[in-house]
Coordinates of C-alpha atoms in Angstrom, one line a residue:
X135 CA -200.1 304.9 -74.8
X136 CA -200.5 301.1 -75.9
X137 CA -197.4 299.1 -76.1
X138 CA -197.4 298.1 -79.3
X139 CA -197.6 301.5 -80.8
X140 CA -194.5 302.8 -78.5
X141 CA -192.9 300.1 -79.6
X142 CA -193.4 300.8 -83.4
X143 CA -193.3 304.5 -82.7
X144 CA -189.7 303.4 -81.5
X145 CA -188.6 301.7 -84.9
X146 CA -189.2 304.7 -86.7
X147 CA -185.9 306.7 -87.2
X148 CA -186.5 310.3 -85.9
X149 CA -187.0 313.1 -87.4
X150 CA -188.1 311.2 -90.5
X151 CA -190.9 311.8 -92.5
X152 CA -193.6 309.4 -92.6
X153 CA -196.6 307.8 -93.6
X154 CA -198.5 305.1 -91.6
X155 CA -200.7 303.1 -94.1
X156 CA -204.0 301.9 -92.4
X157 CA -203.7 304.6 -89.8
X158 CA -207.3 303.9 -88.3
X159 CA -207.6 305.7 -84.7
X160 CA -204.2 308.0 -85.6
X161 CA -202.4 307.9 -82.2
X162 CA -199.5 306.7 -83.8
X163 CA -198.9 309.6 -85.5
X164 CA -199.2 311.9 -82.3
X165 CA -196.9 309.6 -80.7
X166 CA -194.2 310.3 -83.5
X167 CA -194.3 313.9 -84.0
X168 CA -194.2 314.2 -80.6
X169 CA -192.2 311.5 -79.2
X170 CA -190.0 311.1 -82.3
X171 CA -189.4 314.0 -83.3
X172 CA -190.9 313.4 -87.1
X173 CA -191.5 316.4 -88.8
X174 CA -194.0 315.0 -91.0
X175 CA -196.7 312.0 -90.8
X176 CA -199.1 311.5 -92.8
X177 CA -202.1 309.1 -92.0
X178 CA -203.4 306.8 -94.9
X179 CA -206.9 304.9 -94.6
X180 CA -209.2 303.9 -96.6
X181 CA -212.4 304.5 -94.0
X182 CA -213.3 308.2 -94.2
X183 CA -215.0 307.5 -91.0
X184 CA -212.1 306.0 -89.6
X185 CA -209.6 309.4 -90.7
X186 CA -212.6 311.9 -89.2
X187 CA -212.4 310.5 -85.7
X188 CA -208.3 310.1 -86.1
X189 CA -208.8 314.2 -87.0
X190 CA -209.7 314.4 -83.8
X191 CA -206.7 313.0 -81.9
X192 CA -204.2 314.4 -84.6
X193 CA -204.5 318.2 -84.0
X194 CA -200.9 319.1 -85.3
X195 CA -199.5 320.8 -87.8
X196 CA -197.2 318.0 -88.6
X197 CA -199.7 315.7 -89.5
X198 CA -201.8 315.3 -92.4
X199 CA -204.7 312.4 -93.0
X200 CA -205.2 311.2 -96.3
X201 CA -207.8 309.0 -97.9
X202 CA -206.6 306.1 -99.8
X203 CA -205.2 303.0 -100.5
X204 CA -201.4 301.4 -99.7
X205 CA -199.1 304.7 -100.9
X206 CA -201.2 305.5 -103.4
X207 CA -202.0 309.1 -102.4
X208 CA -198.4 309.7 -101.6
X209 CA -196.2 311.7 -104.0
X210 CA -192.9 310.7 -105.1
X211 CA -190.5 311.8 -102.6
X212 CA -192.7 313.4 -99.9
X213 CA -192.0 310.2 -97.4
X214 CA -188.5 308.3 -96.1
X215 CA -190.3 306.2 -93.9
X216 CA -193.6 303.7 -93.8
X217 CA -195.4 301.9 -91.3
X218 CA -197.6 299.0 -91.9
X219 CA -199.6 297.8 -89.0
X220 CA -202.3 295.6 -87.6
X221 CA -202.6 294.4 -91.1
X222 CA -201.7 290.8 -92.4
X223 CA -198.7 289.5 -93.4
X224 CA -200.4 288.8 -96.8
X225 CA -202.0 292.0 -96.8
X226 CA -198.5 293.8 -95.9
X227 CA -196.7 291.8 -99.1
X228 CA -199.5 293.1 -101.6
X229 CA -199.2 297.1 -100.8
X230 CA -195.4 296.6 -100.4
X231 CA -195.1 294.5 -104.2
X232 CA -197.7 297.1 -106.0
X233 CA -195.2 300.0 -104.3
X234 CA -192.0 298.3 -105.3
X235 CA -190.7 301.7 -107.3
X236 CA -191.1 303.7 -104.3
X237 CA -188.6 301.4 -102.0
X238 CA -185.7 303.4 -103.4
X239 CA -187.3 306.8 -101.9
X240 CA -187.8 304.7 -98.5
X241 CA -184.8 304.3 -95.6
X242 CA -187.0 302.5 -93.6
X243 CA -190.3 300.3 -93.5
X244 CA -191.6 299.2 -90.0
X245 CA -194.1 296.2 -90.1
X246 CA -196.3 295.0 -87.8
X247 CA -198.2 291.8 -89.0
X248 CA -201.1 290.5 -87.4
X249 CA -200.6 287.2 -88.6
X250 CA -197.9 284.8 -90.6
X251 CA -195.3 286.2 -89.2
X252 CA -192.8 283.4 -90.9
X253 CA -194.6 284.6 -94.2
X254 CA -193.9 287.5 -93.9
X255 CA -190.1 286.6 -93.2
X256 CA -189.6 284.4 -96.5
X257 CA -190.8 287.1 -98.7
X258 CA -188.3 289.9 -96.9
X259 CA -185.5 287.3 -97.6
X260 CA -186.6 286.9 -101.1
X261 CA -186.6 290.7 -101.4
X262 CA -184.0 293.0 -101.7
X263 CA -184.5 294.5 -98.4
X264 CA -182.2 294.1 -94.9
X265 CA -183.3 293.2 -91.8
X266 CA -182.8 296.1 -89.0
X267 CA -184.6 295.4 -86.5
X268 CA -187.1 292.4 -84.6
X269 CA -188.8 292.8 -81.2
X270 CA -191.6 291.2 -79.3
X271 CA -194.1 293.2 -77.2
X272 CA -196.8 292.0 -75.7
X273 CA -200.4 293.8 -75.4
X274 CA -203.4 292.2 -73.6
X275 CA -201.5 289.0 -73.1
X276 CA -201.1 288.8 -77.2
X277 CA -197.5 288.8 -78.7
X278 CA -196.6 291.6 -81.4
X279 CA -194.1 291.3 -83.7
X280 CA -192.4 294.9 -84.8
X281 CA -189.5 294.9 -87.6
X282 CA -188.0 297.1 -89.5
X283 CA -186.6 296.6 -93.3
X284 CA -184.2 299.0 -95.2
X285 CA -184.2 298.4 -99.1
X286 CA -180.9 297.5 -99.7
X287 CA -180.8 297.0 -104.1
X288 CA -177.2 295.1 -103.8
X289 CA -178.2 292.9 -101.5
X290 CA -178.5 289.3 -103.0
X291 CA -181.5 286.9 -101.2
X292 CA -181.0 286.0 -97.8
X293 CA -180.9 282.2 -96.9
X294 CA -182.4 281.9 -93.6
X295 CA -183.4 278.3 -92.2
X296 CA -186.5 277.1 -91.1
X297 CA -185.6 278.1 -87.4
X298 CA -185.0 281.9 -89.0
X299 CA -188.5 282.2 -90.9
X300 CA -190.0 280.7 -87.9
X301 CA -188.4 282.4 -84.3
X302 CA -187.2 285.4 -86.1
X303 CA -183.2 285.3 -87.5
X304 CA -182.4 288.7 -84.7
X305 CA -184.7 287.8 -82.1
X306 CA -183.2 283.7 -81.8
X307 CA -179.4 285.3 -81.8
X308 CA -180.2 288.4 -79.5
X309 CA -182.7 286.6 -77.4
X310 CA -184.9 289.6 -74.7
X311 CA -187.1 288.8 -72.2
X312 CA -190.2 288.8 -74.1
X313 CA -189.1 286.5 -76.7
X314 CA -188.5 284.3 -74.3
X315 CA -191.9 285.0 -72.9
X316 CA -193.3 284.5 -76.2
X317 CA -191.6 280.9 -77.0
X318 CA -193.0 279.5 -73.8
X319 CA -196.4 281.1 -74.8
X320 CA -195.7 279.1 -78.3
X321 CA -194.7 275.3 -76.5
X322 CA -197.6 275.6 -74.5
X323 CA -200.0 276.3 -77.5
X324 CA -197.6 273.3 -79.3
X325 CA -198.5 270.9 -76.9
X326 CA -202.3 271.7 -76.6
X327 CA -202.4 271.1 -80.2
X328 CA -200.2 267.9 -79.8
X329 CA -202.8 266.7 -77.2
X330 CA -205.7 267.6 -79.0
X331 CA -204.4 265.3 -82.6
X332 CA -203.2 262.6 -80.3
X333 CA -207.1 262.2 -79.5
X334 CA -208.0 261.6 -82.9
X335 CA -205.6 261.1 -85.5
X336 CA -201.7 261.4 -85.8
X337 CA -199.9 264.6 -85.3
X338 CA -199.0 266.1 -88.3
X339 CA -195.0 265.9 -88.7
X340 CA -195.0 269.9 -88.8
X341 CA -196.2 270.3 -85.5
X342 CA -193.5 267.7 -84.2
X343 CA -191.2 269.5 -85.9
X344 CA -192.0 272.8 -84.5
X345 CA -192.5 271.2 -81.2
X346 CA -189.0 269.9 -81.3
X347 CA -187.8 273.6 -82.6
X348 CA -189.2 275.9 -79.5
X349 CA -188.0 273.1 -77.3
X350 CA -184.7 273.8 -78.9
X351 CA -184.9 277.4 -78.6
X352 CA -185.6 277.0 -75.1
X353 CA -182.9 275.2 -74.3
X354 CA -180.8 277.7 -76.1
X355 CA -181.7 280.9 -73.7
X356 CA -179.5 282.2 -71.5
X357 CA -179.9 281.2 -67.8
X358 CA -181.2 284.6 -66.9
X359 CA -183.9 284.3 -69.2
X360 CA -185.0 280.8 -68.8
X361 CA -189.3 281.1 -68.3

């Protein structure tokens, strides 16, 4: 089974119920009834092409594919959890704002963006949601972000720094192996782009400054996980 959907398979609480928006191929739902002891999943998608071949990998009574968009076709109450991967982080914010008075039905949201991760981070902050979970995987050479929200109504704004939006505010203070992986995979891409604007024009100052904040984070691993 493909790293990044064990890893998101492991995000989701077990036993829950759940419903995996943009469920394409559908192994993710065999994974959690199976592996997580979920006693429902339903798949979403909008392809009907896409939902008859996942019928063919989902042959289980605990799962159900639906046509649809976001958590449209769910009914109130028949889901505590969602998944939203593979999609963008743009993408992600849309079905999770037009689905806002279903949060208080949900104990947890796993996201997976494809892209904008920091995005994607400034909007949970802005959101009355809490942060559970971060992790980096890595698939194909390609680094996958998996988090995990709870809606938490009390909860006032989170201030998170620049460093926060962009290195993740759990992964920087509980540094693993692939985030450190994954910040040496980010200065080497820092400095090909430094090289490349040096040619031509000046650097932009944001790549400086996000040059000078991997460097930091870096600096800041612990010995066993230097790269």
């Amino acid at each position: 089974m493909p790293t990044r959907l064990q890893a998101l398979a492991a995000a989701v609480p077990s036993g829950s119920r759940v419903a995996d928006v943009g469920t394409d191929h559908g192994q993710l739902l065999t994974l959690l009834v199976r592996g997580r002891g979920v006693t429902h999943a339903i798949g979403i998608d909008r392809s009907g092409a896409a939902l008859r071949a996942a019928a063919g990998v989902t042959a289980d009574a605990r799962v159900e594919l639906r046509e649809g968009d976001g958590l449209d076709p769910i009914a109130p109450h028949e889901v505590d959890s969602v998944v939203l991967a593979g999609l963008g982080a743009s993408t992600i914010v849309e079905i999770l704002e037009r689905a806002r008075d279903r949060w208080p039905e949900l104990a947890c949201i796993v996201l997976q963006p494809r892209t904008q991760w920091s995005h994607l981070r400034r909007w949970i902050a802005a959101q009355p949601l809490t942060l559970r979970h971060e992790s980096i995987v890595f698939e194909h050479g390609r680094a996958v972000l998996v988090c995990a929200v709870a809606p938490a109504p009390a909860r006032p704004p989170v201030s998170w720094d620049d460093d926060d939006l962009w290195l993740g505010p759990l992964l920087r203070r509980a540094p693993t192996p692939t985030y450190a992986r994954w910040l040496a995979q980010q200065l080497r891409a820092c400095e090909r782009a430094l090289r490349h604007s040096q040619r031509g024009h000046a650097s932009p100052p944001e790549l400086h400054a996000q040059h000078h904040r991997i460097v930091a984070a870096l600096a800041a691993l612990p010995p066993m996980l230097a790269p």
